[in-house]
Amino acid sequence: MLVWICFLTAILIFLALDLGVFNKTPHVISSKEAGKWTGIWVSLSFLFSGVVYWLYQNHYIENPDHLKPMAATMKYITGYLIELSLSIDNIFVIAIIFSSFRIPKKYQHRVLFWGIIGAILFRGLMIYFGVMIINKFAWTTYLFGAFLIYTAIKMFFTKEDHEYNPHNSPIYKYLRKLTPITTKIEGEHFFVKIDNINTATPLFVALILIEVMDVLFALDSVPAILAITSDPFLVFSSNIFAILGLRSMYFFLANMLEKFSYLEYSLIAILTFVGLKMILHKFIHLPEWASLAFIAIALLSGIIASIRKEKRNKKV
């Protein structure tokens, strides 16, 4: 428990510093600033793999799967890469929500900050129940695996046009029944008083929609990482680092993602791979390095193929 407490405390301290010191004043996050923070979070995420090795080597953390230090480290890195890659579509949706509700860029960081707080809580609950279900009902492993393969097939045959309209979503319509909503941005406030009635601003509506979409995306990502390991600490820590890096990655990549047109196929390959791994785990046992290598190669292949396509399009 001491390790869990220290880990959560460190995350909360950084989040407090983030909002209270680094981003105390609302401002537009430049590509340079976003790139710097993306680099910091990716570096911290990989450096934490050393902490994982140290924890499991010295038996400072509960080890229900009896993993060796190197195996635990590789499972953490593999899980982190899966979560990071599956977050890419989430960035598209966040950009659409911000654009639809005309959220000024200088207030977007505040919305994403509170969105991350909610995402940590929801992911924690989903991971807890996911691990509990898999450990108690082993047959659900096949169910999760089939769901991931179904998702991959659906992504392959569905042409994604990113024309999602948040105003038509059931969540937005339901919010309008619960509380009055103003279309006017009132600084960085989520609620304002209008005629002595608490009224939600577009920032609050965007926050709720982002939270709901994160839960929906987690329905893919949590089972995907459970295919790699059911160790609660490895699943949770890799998820948290991916979520914390998502915010800076959004500001860095939001305007560039259209160029990575082949990344969708990388995600399809990864989902299919982890789905098959869950279904065939009784018959085929892949070493940790094989899973990590496949996911890394799938991501790099998608990025390289997209860059080459973009260069060809520029020459035409």
Short mmCIF file of C-alpha atoms in Angstrom, two decimals:
data_model
loop_
_atom_site.label_atom_id
_atom_site.label_comp_id
_atom_site.label_asym_id
_atom_site.label_seq_id
_atom_site.Cartn_x
_atom_site.Cartn_y
_atom_site.Cartn_z
CA MET A 1 0.00 0.00 0.00
CA LEU A 2 2.91 2.36 0.69
CA VAL A 3 3.99 2.19 -2.97
CA TRP A 4 0.43 2.92 -4.14
CA ILE A 5 0.16 5.87 -1.75
CA CYS A 6 3.50 7.31 -2.87
CA PHE A 7 2.60 6.89 -6.55
CA LEU A 8 -0.82 8.56 -6.21
CA THR A 9 0.63 11.32 -4.02
CA ALA A 10 3.32 12.09 -6.62
CA ILE A 11 0.66 12.31 -9.36
CA LEU A 12 -1.56 14.61 -7.26
CA ILE A 13 1.40 16.87 -6.35
CA PHE A 14 2.33 17.29 -10.00
CA LEU A 15 -1.28 18.01 -11.00
CA ALA A 16 -1.50 20.64 -8.24
CA LEU A 17 1.74 22.24 -9.47
CA ASP A 18 0.48 22.07 -13.05
CA LEU A 19 -2.69 24.08 -12.40
CA GLY A 20 -1.44 26.21 -9.52
CA VAL A 21 2.06 27.10 -10.79
CA PHE A 22 2.88 26.17 -14.40
CA ASN A 23 -0.53 27.12 -15.82
CA LYS A 24 -1.92 29.44 -13.16
CA THR A 25 -2.78 32.04 -15.78
CA PRO A 26 -4.90 30.86 -18.74
CA HIS A 27 -2.90 31.11 -21.96
CA VAL A 28 -2.66 29.60 -25.41
CA ILE A 29 -0.42 26.51 -25.37
CA SER A 30 2.06 26.92 -28.22
CA SER A 31 3.34 23.98 -30.26
CA LYS A 32 6.79 24.55 -28.75
CA GLU A 33 5.48 24.43 -25.17
CA ALA A 34 3.31 21.41 -25.94
CA GLY A 35 6.23 19.65 -27.61
CA LYS A 36 8.41 20.28 -24.56
CA TRP A 37 5.82 18.85 -22.15
CA THR A 38 5.12 15.90 -24.45
CA GLY A 39 8.84 15.11 -24.42
CA ILE A 40 8.94 15.44 -20.62
CA TRP A 41 5.97 13.09 -20.10
CA VAL A 42 7.21 10.48 -22.57
CA SER A 43 10.66 10.58 -20.94
CA LEU A 44 9.17 10.27 -17.44
CA SER A 45 6.99 7.37 -18.60
CA PHE A 46 9.98 5.42 -19.90
CA LEU A 47 12.14 6.35 -16.90
CA PHE A 48 9.42 4.98 -14.64
CA SER A 49 10.12 1.56 -16.16
CA GLY A 50 13.35 1.67 -14.12
CA VAL A 51 11.27 2.27 -10.98
CA VAL A 52 9.10 -0.71 -11.93
CA TYR A 53 12.20 -2.92 -12.25
CA TRP A 54 13.45 -1.73 -8.84
CA LEU A 55 10.06 -2.30 -7.14
CA TYR A 56 9.69 -5.85 -8.44
CA GLN A 57 13.34 -6.73 -7.86
CA ASN A 58 13.10 -5.79 -4.19
CA HIS A 59 9.54 -7.10 -3.70
CA TYR A 60 8.25 -3.68 -2.63
CA ILE A 61 4.95 -4.19 -4.49
CA GLU A 62 2.46 -7.03 -4.48
CA ASN A 63 3.24 -9.39 -7.35
CA PRO A 64 0.14 -11.56 -7.96
CA ASP A 65 1.46 -12.95 -11.26
CA HIS A 66 4.92 -13.71 -9.80
CA LEU A 67 6.64 -11.66 -12.50
CA LYS A 68 10.39 -11.31 -12.71
CA PRO A 69 11.66 -7.69 -12.67
CA MET A 70 12.50 -7.61 -16.40
CA ALA A 71 9.17 -9.21 -17.36
CA ALA A 72 7.28 -6.65 -15.24
CA THR A 73 9.25 -3.81 -16.85
CA MET A 74 8.51 -4.99 -20.39
CA LYS A 75 4.82 -5.50 -19.59
CA TYR A 76 4.66 -1.93 -18.25
CA ILE A 77 6.28 -0.49 -21.40
CA THR A 78 4.04 -2.60 -23.65
CA GLY A 79 0.95 -1.49 -21.76
CA TYR A 80 2.04 2.15 -21.93
CA LEU A 81 2.55 1.97 -25.72
CA ILE A 82 -0.87 0.34 -26.17
CA GLU A 83 -2.60 3.04 -24.11
CA LEU A 84 -0.71 5.81 -25.89
CA SER A 85 -1.55 4.48 -29.35
CA LEU A 86 -5.22 3.95 -28.53
CA SER A 87 -5.41 7.55 -27.26
CA ILE A 88 -4.85 8.93 -30.75
CA ASP A 89 -8.51 8.73 -31.79
CA ASN A 90 -9.39 10.41 -28.50
CA ILE A 91 -7.38 13.45 -29.59
CA PHE A 92 -9.52 13.77 -32.74
CA VAL A 93 -12.73 13.75 -30.69
CA ILE A 94 -11.40 16.29 -28.17
CA ALA A 95 -10.49 18.63 -31.05
CA ILE A 96 -14.01 18.28 -32.51
CA ILE A 97 -15.66 18.99 -29.13
CA PHE A 98 -13.55 22.12 -28.55
CA SER A 99 -14.25 23.35 -32.07
CA SER A 100 -17.98 22.64 -31.87
CA PHE A 101 -18.43 24.63 -28.66
CA ARG A 102 -15.92 27.30 -29.71
CA ILE A 103 -13.78 26.88 -26.61
CA PRO A 104 -10.96 29.47 -26.77
CA LYS A 105 -7.50 27.88 -26.87
CA LYS A 106 -6.42 29.63 -23.67
CA TYR A 107 -9.16 27.82 -21.70
CA GLN A 108 -8.71 24.38 -23.27
CA HIS A 109 -5.92 23.44 -20.86
CA ARG A 110 -8.22 24.01 -17.86
CA VAL A 111 -10.91 21.76 -19.34
CA LEU A 112 -8.39 19.00 -20.10
CA PHE A 113 -6.88 19.31 -16.62
CA TRP A 114 -10.18 18.51 -14.90
CA GLY A 115 -10.87 15.95 -17.60
CA ILE A 116 -7.70 14.13 -16.55
CA ILE A 117 -8.79 14.11 -12.89
CA GLY A 118 -12.04 12.44 -13.90
CA ALA A 119 -10.24 10.06 -16.28
CA ILE A 120 -7.92 8.88 -13.48
CA LEU A 121 -10.90 8.09 -11.23
CA PHE A 122 -12.90 6.31 -13.95
CA ARG A 123 -9.90 4.35 -15.26
CA GLY A 124 -9.05 3.30 -11.70
CA LEU A 125 -12.56 1.91 -11.20
CA MET A 126 -12.59 0.17 -14.61
CA ILE A 127 -9.18 -1.40 -14.00
CA TYR A 128 -10.18 -2.56 -10.51
CA PHE A 129 -13.35 -4.26 -11.73
CA GLY A 130 -11.68 -5.52 -14.92
CA VAL A 131 -8.89 -7.25 -12.99
CA MET A 132 -11.39 -8.62 -10.46
CA ILE A 133 -13.65 -10.02 -13.20
CA ILE A 134 -10.78 -11.67 -15.11
CA ASN A 135 -9.36 -13.23 -11.93
CA LYS A 136 -12.76 -14.46 -10.75
CA PHE A 137 -14.23 -15.48 -14.10
CA ALA A 138 -11.43 -16.72 -16.37
CA TRP A 139 -13.80 -17.20 -19.32
CA THR A 140 -14.23 -13.41 -19.60
CA THR A 141 -10.72 -13.32 -21.09
CA TYR A 142 -12.19 -14.82 -24.28
CA LEU A 143 -15.05 -12.31 -24.16
CA PHE A 144 -12.66 -9.35 -23.92
CA GLY A 145 -10.49 -10.78 -26.70
CA ALA A 146 -13.49 -11.23 -29.02
CA PHE A 147 -14.61 -7.67 -28.26
CA LEU A 148 -11.20 -6.26 -29.25
CA ILE A 149 -11.19 -8.21 -32.53
CA TYR A 150 -14.75 -7.00 -33.22
CA THR A 151 -13.60 -3.42 -32.60
CA ALA A 152 -10.65 -3.88 -34.99
CA ILE A 153 -12.92 -5.29 -37.73
CA LYS A 154 -15.37 -2.44 -37.23
CA MET A 155 -12.55 0.13 -37.53
CA PHE A 156 -11.31 -1.55 -40.71
CA PHE A 157 -14.65 -1.55 -42.51
CA THR A 158 -15.97 1.76 -41.19
CA LYS A 159 -14.67 4.84 -42.95
CA GLU A 160 -13.89 7.33 -40.20
CA ASP A 161 -14.79 10.84 -41.31
CA HIS A 162 -14.58 12.49 -37.87
CA GLU A 163 -17.87 14.30 -38.47
CA TYR A 164 -19.08 13.64 -34.95
CA ASN A 165 -21.42 16.43 -33.84
CA PRO A 166 -21.45 16.85 -30.04
CA HIS A 167 -24.69 18.87 -30.19
CA ASN A 168 -26.53 15.79 -31.48
CA SER A 169 -25.17 13.48 -28.80
CA PRO A 170 -27.57 12.01 -26.19
CA ILE A 171 -25.26 13.31 -23.43
CA TYR A 172 -25.66 16.93 -24.56
CA LYS A 173 -29.44 16.55 -24.86
CA TYR A 174 -29.58 15.00 -21.39
CA LEU A 175 -27.47 17.82 -19.90
CA ARG A 176 -29.91 20.39 -21.28
CA LYS A 177 -32.68 18.67 -19.30
CA LEU A 178 -30.63 18.76 -16.09
CA THR A 179 -29.37 22.33 -16.18
CA PRO A 180 -29.71 25.52 -18.23
CA ILE A 181 -26.82 25.98 -20.66
CA THR A 182 -25.52 29.28 -21.95
CA THR A 183 -23.73 29.56 -25.27
CA LYS A 184 -21.57 32.43 -24.00
CA ILE A 185 -18.04 31.80 -22.70
CA GLU A 186 -17.70 33.35 -19.24
CA GLY A 187 -13.94 33.33 -18.75
CA GLU A 188 -12.70 30.07 -17.28
CA HIS A 189 -15.88 29.41 -15.29
CA PHE A 190 -17.83 26.16 -15.63
CA PHE A 191 -20.98 27.69 -14.10
CA VAL A 192 -22.31 31.25 -13.91
CA LYS A 193 -25.33 32.89 -12.30
CA ILE A 194 -27.92 34.10 -14.81
CA ASP A 195 -31.12 35.51 -13.24
CA ASN A 196 -30.01 33.86 -9.96
CA ILE A 197 -29.95 30.44 -11.65
CA ASN A 198 -26.80 28.33 -11.91
CA THR A 199 -26.15 27.98 -15.63
CA ALA A 200 -23.59 25.70 -17.27
CA THR A 201 -21.12 27.28 -19.68
CA PRO A 202 -19.75 25.64 -22.83
CA LEU A 203 -16.60 24.74 -20.82
CA PHE A 204 -18.64 22.50 -18.52
CA VAL A 205 -20.48 20.88 -21.42
CA ALA A 206 -17.17 20.19 -23.20
CA LEU A 207 -15.73 18.72 -19.97
CA ILE A 208 -18.65 16.29 -19.51
CA LEU A 209 -18.53 15.18 -23.16
CA ILE A 210 -14.76 14.60 -22.97
CA GLU A 211 -15.21 12.55 -19.78
CA VAL A 212 -17.91 10.38 -21.38
CA MET A 213 -15.86 9.86 -24.54
CA ASP A 214 -12.84 8.85 -22.43
CA VAL A 215 -14.95 6.18 -20.71
CA LEU A 216 -16.06 4.89 -24.12
CA PHE A 217 -12.47 4.76 -25.39
CA ALA A 218 -11.45 3.00 -22.16
CA LEU A 219 -13.81 0.15 -23.11
CA ASP A 220 -11.20 -0.70 -25.77
CA SER A 221 -7.99 0.29 -24.03
CA VAL A 222 -8.53 -1.34 -20.63
CA PRO A 223 -9.27 -4.84 -22.06
CA ALA A 224 -6.32 -4.35 -24.44
CA ILE A 225 -3.84 -3.83 -21.62
CA LEU A 226 -5.43 -6.64 -19.58
CA ALA A 227 -4.35 -8.90 -22.45
CA ILE A 228 -0.75 -8.02 -21.58
CA THR A 229 -1.02 -8.28 -17.79
CA SER A 230 -3.62 -8.43 -15.03
CA ASP A 231 -1.19 -6.99 -12.48
CA PRO A 232 -3.14 -4.00 -11.03
CA PHE A 233 -0.10 -1.76 -10.47
CA LEU A 234 1.29 -2.26 -13.98
CA VAL A 235 -2.11 -1.73 -15.60
CA PHE A 236 -2.89 1.38 -13.54
CA SER A 237 0.54 3.06 -13.77
CA SER A 238 0.83 2.58 -17.55
CA ASN A 239 -2.72 3.95 -17.95
CA ILE A 240 -2.02 6.99 -15.78
CA PHE A 241 1.18 7.94 -17.59
CA ALA A 242 -0.59 7.65 -20.95
CA ILE A 243 -3.47 9.83 -19.70
CA LEU A 244 -1.15 12.47 -18.22
CA GLY A 245 0.79 12.68 -21.48
CA LEU A 246 -2.40 12.88 -23.56
CA ARG A 247 -3.09 16.52 -22.66
CA SER A 248 0.24 17.93 -23.89
CA MET A 249 0.11 15.52 -26.84
CA TYR A 250 -3.28 16.97 -27.80
CA PHE A 251 -1.87 20.50 -28.09
CA PHE A 252 1.16 19.15 -29.97
CA LEU A 253 -0.63 16.84 -32.41
CA ALA A 254 -4.19 18.19 -32.80
CA ASN A 255 -3.35 20.01 -36.02
CA MET A 256 -1.01 17.30 -37.36
CA LEU A 257 -2.99 14.07 -36.93
CA GLU A 258 -4.64 14.32 -40.35
CA LYS A 259 -1.18 13.74 -41.83
CA PHE A 260 -0.85 10.35 -40.10
CA SER A 261 -3.47 8.64 -42.23
CA TYR A 262 -2.05 5.12 -41.82
CA LEU A 263 -1.98 5.15 -38.02
CA GLU A 264 -5.55 3.82 -38.06
CA TYR A 265 -4.21 0.57 -39.56
CA SER A 266 -1.59 0.40 -36.81
CA LEU A 267 -4.36 0.57 -34.21
CA ILE A 268 -6.32 -2.14 -36.05
CA ALA A 269 -3.24 -4.39 -36.05
CA ILE A 270 -2.61 -3.78 -32.33
CA LEU A 271 -6.23 -4.46 -31.33
CA THR A 272 -6.31 -7.64 -33.43
CA PHE A 273 -3.00 -8.82 -31.95
CA VAL A 274 -4.01 -8.33 -28.31
CA GLY A 275 -7.47 -9.79 -29.00
CA LEU A 276 -5.95 -12.96 -30.46
CA LYS A 277 -3.47 -13.11 -27.61
CA MET A 278 -6.33 -13.13 -25.09
CA ILE A 279 -8.26 -15.83 -26.96
CA LEU A 280 -5.24 -18.08 -27.60
CA HIS A 281 -3.45 -17.56 -24.28
CA LYS A 282 -4.01 -21.21 -23.29
CA PHE A 283 -2.39 -22.50 -26.49
CA ILE A 284 0.27 -19.92 -27.40
CA HIS A 285 2.53 -18.14 -24.93
CA LEU A 286 4.48 -15.24 -26.39
CA PRO A 287 7.49 -13.83 -24.52
CA GLU A 288 7.16 -10.24 -23.27
CA TRP A 289 9.67 -8.92 -25.80
CA ALA A 290 7.59 -10.31 -28.70
CA SER A 291 4.46 -8.37 -27.68
CA LEU A 292 6.48 -5.20 -27.13
CA ALA A 293 8.26 -5.61 -30.48
CA PHE A 294 5.01 -6.16 -32.40
CA ILE A 295 3.33 -3.07 -30.94
CA ALA A 296 6.41 -0.88 -31.48
CA ILE A 297 6.80 -2.08 -35.10
CA ALA A 298 3.08 -1.56 -35.80
CA LEU A 299 3.25 2.04 -34.55
CA LEU A 300 6.50 2.86 -36.36
CA SER A 301 5.22 1.30 -39.60
CA GLY A 302 2.06 3.42 -39.49
CA ILE A 303 4.03 6.61 -38.81
CA ILE A 304 6.65 5.94 -41.53
CA ALA A 305 4.01 4.96 -44.12
CA SER A 306 2.01 8.13 -43.31
CA ILE A 307 5.07 10.38 -43.63
CA ARG A 308 5.97 8.82 -47.00
CA LYS A 309 2.42 9.27 -48.25
CA GLU A 310 2.46 12.92 -47.16
CA LYS A 311 5.74 13.49 -49.04
CA ARG A 312 4.31 11.88 -52.19
CA ASN A 313 1.20 14.06 -51.99
CA LYS A 314 3.34 17.18 -51.73
CA LYS A 315 5.29 16.23 -54.86
CA VAL A 316 2.10 15.73 -56.91
#
